[in-house]
XYZ file of C-alpha atoms in Angstrom:
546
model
C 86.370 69.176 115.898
C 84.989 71.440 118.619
C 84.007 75.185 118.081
C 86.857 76.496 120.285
C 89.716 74.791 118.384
C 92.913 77.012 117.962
C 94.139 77.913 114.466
C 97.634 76.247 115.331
C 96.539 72.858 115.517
C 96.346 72.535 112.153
C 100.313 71.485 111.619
C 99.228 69.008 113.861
C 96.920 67.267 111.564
C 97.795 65.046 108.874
C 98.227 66.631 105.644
C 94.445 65.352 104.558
C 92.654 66.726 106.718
C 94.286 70.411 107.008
C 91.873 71.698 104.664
C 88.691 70.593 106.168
C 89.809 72.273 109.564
C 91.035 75.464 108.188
C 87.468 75.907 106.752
C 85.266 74.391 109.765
C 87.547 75.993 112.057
C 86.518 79.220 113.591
C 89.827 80.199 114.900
C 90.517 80.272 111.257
C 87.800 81.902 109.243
C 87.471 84.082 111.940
C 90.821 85.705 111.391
C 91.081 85.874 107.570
C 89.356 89.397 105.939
C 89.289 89.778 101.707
C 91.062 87.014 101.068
C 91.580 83.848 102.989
C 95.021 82.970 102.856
C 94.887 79.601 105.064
C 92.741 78.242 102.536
C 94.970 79.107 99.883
C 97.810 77.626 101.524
C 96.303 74.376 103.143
C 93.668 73.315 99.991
C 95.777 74.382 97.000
C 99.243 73.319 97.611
C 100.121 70.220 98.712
C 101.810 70.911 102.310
C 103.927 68.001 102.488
C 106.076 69.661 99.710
C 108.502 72.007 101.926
C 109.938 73.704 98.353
C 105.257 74.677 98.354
C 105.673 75.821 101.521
C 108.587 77.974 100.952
C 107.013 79.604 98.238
C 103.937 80.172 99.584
C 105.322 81.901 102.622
C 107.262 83.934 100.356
C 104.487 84.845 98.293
C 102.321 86.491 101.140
C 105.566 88.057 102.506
C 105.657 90.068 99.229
C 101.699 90.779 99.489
C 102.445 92.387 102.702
C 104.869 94.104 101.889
C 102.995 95.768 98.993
C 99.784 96.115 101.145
C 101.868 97.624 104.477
C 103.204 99.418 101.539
C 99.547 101.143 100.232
C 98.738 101.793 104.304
C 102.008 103.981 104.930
C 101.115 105.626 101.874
C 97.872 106.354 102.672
C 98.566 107.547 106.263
C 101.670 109.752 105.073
C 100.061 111.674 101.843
C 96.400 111.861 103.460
C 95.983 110.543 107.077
C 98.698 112.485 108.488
C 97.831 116.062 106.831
C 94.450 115.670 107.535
C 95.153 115.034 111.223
C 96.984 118.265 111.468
C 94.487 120.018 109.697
C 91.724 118.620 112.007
C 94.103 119.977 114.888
C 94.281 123.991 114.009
C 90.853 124.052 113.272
C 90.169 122.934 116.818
C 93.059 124.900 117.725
C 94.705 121.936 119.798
C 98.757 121.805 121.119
C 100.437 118.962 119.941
C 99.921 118.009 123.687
C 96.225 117.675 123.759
C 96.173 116.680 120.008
C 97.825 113.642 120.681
C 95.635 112.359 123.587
C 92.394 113.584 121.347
C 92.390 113.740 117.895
C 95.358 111.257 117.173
C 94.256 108.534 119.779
C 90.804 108.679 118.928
C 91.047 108.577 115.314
C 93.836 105.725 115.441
C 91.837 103.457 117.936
C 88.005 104.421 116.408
C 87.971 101.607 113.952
C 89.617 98.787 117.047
C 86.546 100.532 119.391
C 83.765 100.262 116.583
C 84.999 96.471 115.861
C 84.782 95.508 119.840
C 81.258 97.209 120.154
C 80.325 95.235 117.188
C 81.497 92.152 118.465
C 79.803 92.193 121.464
C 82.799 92.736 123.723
C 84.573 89.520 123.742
C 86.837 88.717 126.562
C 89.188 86.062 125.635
C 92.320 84.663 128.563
C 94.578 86.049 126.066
C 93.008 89.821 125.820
C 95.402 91.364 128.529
C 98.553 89.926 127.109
C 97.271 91.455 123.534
C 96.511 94.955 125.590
C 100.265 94.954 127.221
C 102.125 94.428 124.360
C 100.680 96.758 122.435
C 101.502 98.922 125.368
C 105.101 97.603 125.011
C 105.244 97.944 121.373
C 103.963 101.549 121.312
C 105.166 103.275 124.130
C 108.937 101.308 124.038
C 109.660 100.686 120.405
C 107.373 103.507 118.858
C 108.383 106.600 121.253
C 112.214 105.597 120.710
C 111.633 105.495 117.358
C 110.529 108.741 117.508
C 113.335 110.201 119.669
C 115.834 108.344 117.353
C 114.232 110.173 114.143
C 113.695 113.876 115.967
C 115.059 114.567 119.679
C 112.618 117.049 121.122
C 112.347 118.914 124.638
C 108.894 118.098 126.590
C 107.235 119.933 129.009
C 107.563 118.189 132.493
C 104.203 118.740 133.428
C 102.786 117.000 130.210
C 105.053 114.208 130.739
C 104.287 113.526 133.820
C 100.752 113.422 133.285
C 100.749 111.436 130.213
C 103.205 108.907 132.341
C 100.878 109.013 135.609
C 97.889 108.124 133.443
C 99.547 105.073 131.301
C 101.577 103.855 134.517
C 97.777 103.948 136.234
C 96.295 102.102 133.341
C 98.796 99.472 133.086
C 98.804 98.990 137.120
C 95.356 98.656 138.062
C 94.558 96.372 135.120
C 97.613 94.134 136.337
C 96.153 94.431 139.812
C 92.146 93.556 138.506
C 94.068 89.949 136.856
C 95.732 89.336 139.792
C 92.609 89.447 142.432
C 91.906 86.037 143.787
C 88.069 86.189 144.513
C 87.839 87.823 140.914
C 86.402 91.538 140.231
C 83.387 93.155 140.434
C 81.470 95.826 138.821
C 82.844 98.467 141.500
C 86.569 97.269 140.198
C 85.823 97.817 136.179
C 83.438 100.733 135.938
C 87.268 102.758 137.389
C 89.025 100.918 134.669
C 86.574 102.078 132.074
C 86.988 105.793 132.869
C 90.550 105.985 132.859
C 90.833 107.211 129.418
C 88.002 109.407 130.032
C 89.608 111.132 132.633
C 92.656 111.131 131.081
C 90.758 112.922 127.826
C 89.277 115.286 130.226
C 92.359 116.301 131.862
C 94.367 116.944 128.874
C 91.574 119.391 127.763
C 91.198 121.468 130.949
C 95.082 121.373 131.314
C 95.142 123.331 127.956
C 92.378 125.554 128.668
C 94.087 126.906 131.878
C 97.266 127.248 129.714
C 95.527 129.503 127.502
C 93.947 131.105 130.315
C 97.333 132.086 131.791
C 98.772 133.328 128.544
C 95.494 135.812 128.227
C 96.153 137.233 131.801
C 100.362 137.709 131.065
C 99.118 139.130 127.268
C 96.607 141.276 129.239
C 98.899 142.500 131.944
C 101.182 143.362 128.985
C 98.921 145.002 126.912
C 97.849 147.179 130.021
C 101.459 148.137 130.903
C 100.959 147.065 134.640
C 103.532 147.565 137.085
C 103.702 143.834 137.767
C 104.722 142.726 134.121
C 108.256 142.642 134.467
C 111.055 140.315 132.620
C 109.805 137.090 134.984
C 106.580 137.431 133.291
C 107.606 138.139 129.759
C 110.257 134.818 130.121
C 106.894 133.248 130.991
C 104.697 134.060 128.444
C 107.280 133.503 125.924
C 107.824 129.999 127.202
C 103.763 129.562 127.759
C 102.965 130.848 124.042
C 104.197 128.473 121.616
C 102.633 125.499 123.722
C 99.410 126.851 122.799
C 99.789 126.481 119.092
C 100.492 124.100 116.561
C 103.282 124.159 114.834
C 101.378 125.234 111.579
C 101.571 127.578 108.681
C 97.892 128.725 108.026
C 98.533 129.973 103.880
C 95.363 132.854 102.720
C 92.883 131.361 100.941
C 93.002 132.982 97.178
C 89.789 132.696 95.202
C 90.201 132.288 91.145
C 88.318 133.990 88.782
C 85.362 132.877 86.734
C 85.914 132.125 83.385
C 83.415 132.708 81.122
C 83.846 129.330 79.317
C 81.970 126.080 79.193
C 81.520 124.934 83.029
C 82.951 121.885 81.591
C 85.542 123.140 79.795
C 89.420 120.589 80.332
C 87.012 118.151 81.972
C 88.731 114.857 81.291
C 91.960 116.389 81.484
C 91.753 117.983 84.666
C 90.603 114.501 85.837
C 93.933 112.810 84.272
C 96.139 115.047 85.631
C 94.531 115.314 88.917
C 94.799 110.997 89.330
C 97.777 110.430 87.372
C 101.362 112.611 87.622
C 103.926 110.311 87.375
C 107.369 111.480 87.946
C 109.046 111.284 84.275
C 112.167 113.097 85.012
C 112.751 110.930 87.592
C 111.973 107.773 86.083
C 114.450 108.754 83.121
C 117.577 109.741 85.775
C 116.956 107.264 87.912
C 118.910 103.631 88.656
C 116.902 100.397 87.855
C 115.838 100.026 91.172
C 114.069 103.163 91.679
C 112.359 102.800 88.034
C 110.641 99.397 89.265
C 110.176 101.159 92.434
C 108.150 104.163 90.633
C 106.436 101.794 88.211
C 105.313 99.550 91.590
C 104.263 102.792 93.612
C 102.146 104.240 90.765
C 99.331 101.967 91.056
C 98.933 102.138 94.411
C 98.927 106.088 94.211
C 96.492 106.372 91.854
C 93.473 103.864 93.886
C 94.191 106.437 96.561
C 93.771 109.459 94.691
C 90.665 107.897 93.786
C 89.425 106.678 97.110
C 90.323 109.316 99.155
C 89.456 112.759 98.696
C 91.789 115.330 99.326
C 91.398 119.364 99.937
C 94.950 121.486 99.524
C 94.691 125.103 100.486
C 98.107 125.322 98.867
C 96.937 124.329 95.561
C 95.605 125.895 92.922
C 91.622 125.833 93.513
C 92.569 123.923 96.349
C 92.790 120.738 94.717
C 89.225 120.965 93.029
C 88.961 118.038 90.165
C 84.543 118.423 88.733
C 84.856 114.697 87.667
C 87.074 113.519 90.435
C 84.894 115.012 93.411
C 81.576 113.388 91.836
C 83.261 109.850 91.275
C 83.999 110.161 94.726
C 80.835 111.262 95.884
C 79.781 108.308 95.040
C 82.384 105.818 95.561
C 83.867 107.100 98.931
C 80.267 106.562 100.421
C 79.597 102.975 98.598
C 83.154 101.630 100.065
C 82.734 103.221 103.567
C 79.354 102.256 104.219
C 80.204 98.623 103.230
C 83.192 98.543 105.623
C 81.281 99.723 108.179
C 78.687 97.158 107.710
C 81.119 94.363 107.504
C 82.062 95.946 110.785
C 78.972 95.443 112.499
C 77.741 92.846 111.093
C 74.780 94.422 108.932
C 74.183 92.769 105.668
C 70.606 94.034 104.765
C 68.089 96.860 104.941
C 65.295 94.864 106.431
C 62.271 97.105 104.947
C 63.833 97.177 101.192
C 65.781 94.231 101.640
C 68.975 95.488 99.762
C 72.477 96.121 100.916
C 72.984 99.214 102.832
C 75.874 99.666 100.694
C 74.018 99.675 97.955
C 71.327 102.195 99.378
C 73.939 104.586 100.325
C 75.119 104.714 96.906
C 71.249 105.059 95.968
C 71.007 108.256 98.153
C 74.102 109.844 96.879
C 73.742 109.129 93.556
C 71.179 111.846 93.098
C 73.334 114.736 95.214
C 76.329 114.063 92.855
C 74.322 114.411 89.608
C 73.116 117.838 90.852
C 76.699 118.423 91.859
C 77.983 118.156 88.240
C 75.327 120.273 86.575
C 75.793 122.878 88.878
C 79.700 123.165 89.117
C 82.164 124.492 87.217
C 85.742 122.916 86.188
C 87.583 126.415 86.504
C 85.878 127.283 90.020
C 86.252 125.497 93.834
C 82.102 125.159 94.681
C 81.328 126.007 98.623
C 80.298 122.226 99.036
C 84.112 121.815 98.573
C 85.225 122.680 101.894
C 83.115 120.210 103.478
C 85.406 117.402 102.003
C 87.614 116.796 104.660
C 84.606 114.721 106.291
C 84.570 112.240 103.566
C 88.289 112.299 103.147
C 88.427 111.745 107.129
C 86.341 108.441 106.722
C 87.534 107.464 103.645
C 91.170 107.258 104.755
C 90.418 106.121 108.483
C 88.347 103.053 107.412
C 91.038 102.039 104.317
C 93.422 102.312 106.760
C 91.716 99.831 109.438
C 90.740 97.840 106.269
C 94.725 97.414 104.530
C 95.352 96.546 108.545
C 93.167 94.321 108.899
C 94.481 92.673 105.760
C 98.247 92.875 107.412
C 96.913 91.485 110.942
C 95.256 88.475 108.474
C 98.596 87.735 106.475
C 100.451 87.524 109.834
C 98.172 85.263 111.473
C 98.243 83.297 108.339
C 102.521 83.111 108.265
C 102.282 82.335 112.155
C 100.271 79.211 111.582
C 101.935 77.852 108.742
C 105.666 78.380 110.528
C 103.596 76.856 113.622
C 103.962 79.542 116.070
C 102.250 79.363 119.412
C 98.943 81.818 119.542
C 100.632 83.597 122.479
C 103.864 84.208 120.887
C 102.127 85.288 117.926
C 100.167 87.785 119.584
C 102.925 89.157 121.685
C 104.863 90.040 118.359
C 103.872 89.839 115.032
C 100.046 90.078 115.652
C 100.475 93.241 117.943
C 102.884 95.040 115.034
C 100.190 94.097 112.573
C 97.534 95.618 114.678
C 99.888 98.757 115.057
C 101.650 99.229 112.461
C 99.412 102.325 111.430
C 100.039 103.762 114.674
C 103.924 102.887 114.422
C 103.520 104.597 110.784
C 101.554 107.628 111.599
C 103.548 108.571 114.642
C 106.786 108.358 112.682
C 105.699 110.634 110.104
C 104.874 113.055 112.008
C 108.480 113.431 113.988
C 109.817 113.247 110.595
C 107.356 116.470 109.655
C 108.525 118.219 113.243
C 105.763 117.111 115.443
C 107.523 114.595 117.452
C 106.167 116.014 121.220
C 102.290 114.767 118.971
C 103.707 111.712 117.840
C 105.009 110.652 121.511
C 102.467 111.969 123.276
C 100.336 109.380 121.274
C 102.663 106.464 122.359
C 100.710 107.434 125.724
C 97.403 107.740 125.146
C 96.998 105.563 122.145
C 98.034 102.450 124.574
C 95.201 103.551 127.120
C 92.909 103.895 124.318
C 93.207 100.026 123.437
C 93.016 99.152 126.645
C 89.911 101.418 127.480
C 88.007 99.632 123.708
C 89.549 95.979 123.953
C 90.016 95.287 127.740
C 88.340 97.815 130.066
C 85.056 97.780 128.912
C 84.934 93.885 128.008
C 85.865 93.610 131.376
C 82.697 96.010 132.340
C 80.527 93.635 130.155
C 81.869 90.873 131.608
C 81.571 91.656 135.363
C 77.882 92.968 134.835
C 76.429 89.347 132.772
C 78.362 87.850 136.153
C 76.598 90.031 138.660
C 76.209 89.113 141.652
C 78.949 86.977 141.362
C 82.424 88.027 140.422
C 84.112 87.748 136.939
C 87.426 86.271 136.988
C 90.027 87.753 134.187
C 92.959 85.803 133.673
C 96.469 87.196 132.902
C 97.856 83.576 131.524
C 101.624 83.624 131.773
C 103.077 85.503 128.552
C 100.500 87.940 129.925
C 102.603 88.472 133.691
C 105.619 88.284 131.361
C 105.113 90.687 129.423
C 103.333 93.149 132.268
C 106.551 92.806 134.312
C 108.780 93.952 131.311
C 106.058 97.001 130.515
C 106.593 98.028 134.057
C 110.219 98.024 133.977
C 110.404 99.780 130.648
C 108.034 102.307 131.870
C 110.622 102.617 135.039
C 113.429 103.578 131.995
C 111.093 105.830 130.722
C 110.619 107.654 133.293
C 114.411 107.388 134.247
C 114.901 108.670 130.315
C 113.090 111.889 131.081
C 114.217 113.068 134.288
C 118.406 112.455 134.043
C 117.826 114.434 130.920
C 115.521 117.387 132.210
C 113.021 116.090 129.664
C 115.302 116.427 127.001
C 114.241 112.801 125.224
C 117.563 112.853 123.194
C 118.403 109.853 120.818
C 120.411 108.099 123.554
C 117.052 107.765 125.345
C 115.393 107.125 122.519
C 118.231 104.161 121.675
C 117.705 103.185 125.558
C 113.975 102.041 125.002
C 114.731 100.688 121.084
C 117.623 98.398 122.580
C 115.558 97.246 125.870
C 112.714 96.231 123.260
C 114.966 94.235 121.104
C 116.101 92.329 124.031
C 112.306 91.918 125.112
C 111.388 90.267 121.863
C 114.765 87.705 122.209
C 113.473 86.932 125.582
C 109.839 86.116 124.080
C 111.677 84.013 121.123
C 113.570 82.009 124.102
C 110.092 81.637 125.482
C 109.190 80.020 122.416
C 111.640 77.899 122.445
C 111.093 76.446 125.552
C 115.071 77.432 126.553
C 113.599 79.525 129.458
C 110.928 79.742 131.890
C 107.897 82.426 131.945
C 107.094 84.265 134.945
C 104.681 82.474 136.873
C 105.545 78.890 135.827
């Protein structure tokens, strides 16, 4: 078997020998995370039995459920507020939030992975780079207009649109060369995002800078404030905020008590409050639906810290915060090392892991002997940076897990690798996107959420394609590096391009009003993509370029 095998072949194989190749493979091993379903599948049921086979598909559709499930979750509950709480503190729009904070913290684990993995360029990285492009900024942002239609300002739209339609041009353009590309083509592909980062910021700085001069001119009571202005600054004003309602922090009094006084109980009820009243009123289906959600609730009380200014001391559990003290660093520091690929400290020779937890262990023993139960410590507001890694990395972890059960149901119902990464691979990948952004129209921040289905797409390409592509063309120096688009790739490109064309067509016969018929428009013209990719598949029709 040779090193570059796909995955896929293995249906090909007599039923024997399936198991050896899912385990030599690399394709394979490769692609599995925890737990490695192929082997399950191929070396512990017998494959020839179709009734097996029907079962075990059905069996990992039910894990992913439960573990797409936990993600949503964990981005709704914890994710999501903490995003917006990250925002007002840096005093963002939804605008600039959604090209900074939510891109960034949505494609950080996807960059971190690629930088770990040396940058691999693969002939099937640009059609993986598209249709997440196609998948975010079709299906997602008509999601979003189908769930909360929302007015956006023209000049942020067309922005957002000149930078994605760039993107998605000039990397179709650097696969399409003949001679191949050169290190003058990709360093302008890598600094896309970057300028499109950088724009976003000075667009909102000069914003604010225009509301100061119409506040100033009305404070002043110059001659040259009149109604025009005011209309203006009124318009101007709210595009500066968020969309946010900042409660006053209240400080409880000290009790004179033990400082450990209701220890275990504040603990309890601050990891288990299950909904009794509604367990007892409800239907059968929403008791084993309670009963099924608890679980998962409770692992993320406990592996994600969480600060509520709208709670009584702010959420503040003693026991809780110095579990998590020490578990929230043990977990995160092994993800990360799983990440990149470090195993050992070389000088102590034990897992970093393992030395984290030896370094915090210490801090959260002083912690408990010098905190109180009835009384939020000033440490406690520095909690949103472990609850910021401890929910981004169990996020990119649970997805990782999805993106392994799919590849594991595409090779055992013997999809093509190309297919597969054109649909259920790339909603895998982004379903925490496709989760986040949702939430957040349903909370009223649907100009965030869409402004993400721009930037988020430029992001990926910028972390999986732009700067592989910069790697690539530099180990090829002086000669050129030659990319190729492979034909699901020039499909799918040539149905971004025309979808992007309906965007924009969306926005402007509206006044960029992105009502639910537009958001419909983009829903219905993805649907018909993905029956054009299954007719692909099925060899009834051609791809473009064959």
């Amino acid at each position: 078997m040779m090193p570059g095998d796909s995955c896929s072949n293995v249906n090909a194989l007599p039923a024997p020998q399936r198991c050896d190749y899912v385990v030599n493979t690399k394709d394979c091993t490769t692609n599995m995370y925890l737990f490695n379903y192929l082997v399950w599948h191929y070396c512990h049921l017998d494959t020839r039995n179709k009734f097996n086979t029907f079962w075990s598909v059905l069996g990992m559709m039910i894990i992913l459920i439960y573990i797409f499930w936990m993600m949503q979750l964990a981005i709704i509950h914890y994710f999501v507020p903490l995003l917006k709480s990250i925002a007002d503190a840096l005093r963002l729009n939804e605008s600039t939030a959604g090209v900074t904070v939510l891109a960034i913290a949505n494609g950080s684990p996807d960059l971190f992975t690629s930088l770990a993995s040396g940058l691999p360029y693969s002939s099937n990285t640009f059609l993986s780079c598209v249709s997440v492009t196609m998948f975010l900024h079709i299906f997602v942002a008509g999601m979003v207009m189908l769930i909360n239609p929302f007015y956006v300002e023209a000049n942020y739209f067309m922005r957002d649109f000149g930078f994605l339609f760039l993107n998605t041009a000039f990397m179709d353009y650097l696969h399409k060369r003949q001679g191949g590309i050169g290190i003058g083509h990709t360093i302008p592909a890598a600094l896309i995002f970057i300028a499109y980062v950088i724009t976003a910021v000075v667009d909102q700085q000069l914003l604010k800078h225009q509301v100061r001069v119409l506040e100033r001119k009305r404070s002043t009571s110059n001659s040259d404030y009149d109604d025009y202005d005011n209309e203006l600054l009124g318009a101007l004003l709210p595009q500066t905020q968020l969309p946010i309602r900042r409660p006053a922090i209240i400080r409880e009094p000290l009790d004179k008590g033990h400082r450990n006084k209701y220890l275990f109980s504040q603990f309890w009820r601050s990891i288990f409050y299950f909904d009794f009243e509604r367990f007892r009123n409800g239907t059968l289906l929403k008791k084993i639906y309670l009963v099924l959600k608890e679980p998962i609730e409770m692992a993320l009380r406990l592996l994600i810290p969480v600060v509520d200014v709208e709670q009584p001391l702010h959420g503040w559990s003693k026991l809780l915060y110095v579990i998590q003290m020490n578990l929230v660093p043990l977990y995160c520091s092994y993800i990360l090392c799983e990440v990149l690929h470090v195993r050992m400290m070389p000088k102590v020779n034990l897992p970093v892991c393992i030395v984290v937890w030896l370094l915090m262990c210490p801090l959260s023993i002083m912690v408990f002997l010098c905190t109180r139960t009835d009384t939020r410590p000033k440490l406690f507001r520095f909690t949103w940076i472990f609850a910021f890694l401890g929910s981004i990395l169990l996020i990119f972890i649970l997805t990782s897990e999805l993106y392994a059960m799919f590849f594991a149901l595409s090779t055992v119902m013997g999809m093509s690798l190309q297919f597969s990464i054109a649909t259920v691979i790339c909603w895998a990948l982004q379903s925490n996107d496709m989760v986040i952004n949702l939430n957040l129209a349903h909370q009223g921040w649907p100009r965030m959420a869409f402004t993400a289905s721009f930037s988020s797409p430029v992001f990926t390409t910028f972390a999986f394609l732009a700067l592989p592509l910069l790697a690539g063309s530099i180990k090829a120096y002086p000669n050129n590096f030659h990319p190729k688009e492979g034909s699901y790739g020039e499909t799918v490109c040539i149905f971004l391009e025309v979808g992007l064309f309906f965007s924009l067509l969306s926005a402007m016969t509206t006044n960029f009003k992105m009502r639910r018929a537009c958001g419909f428009l983009l829903v219905a013209y993805y649907l018909f993509f993905v029956g054009v990719l299954i007719l692909l598949e099925t060899k009834s029709i051609h791809p473009y370029g064959v």
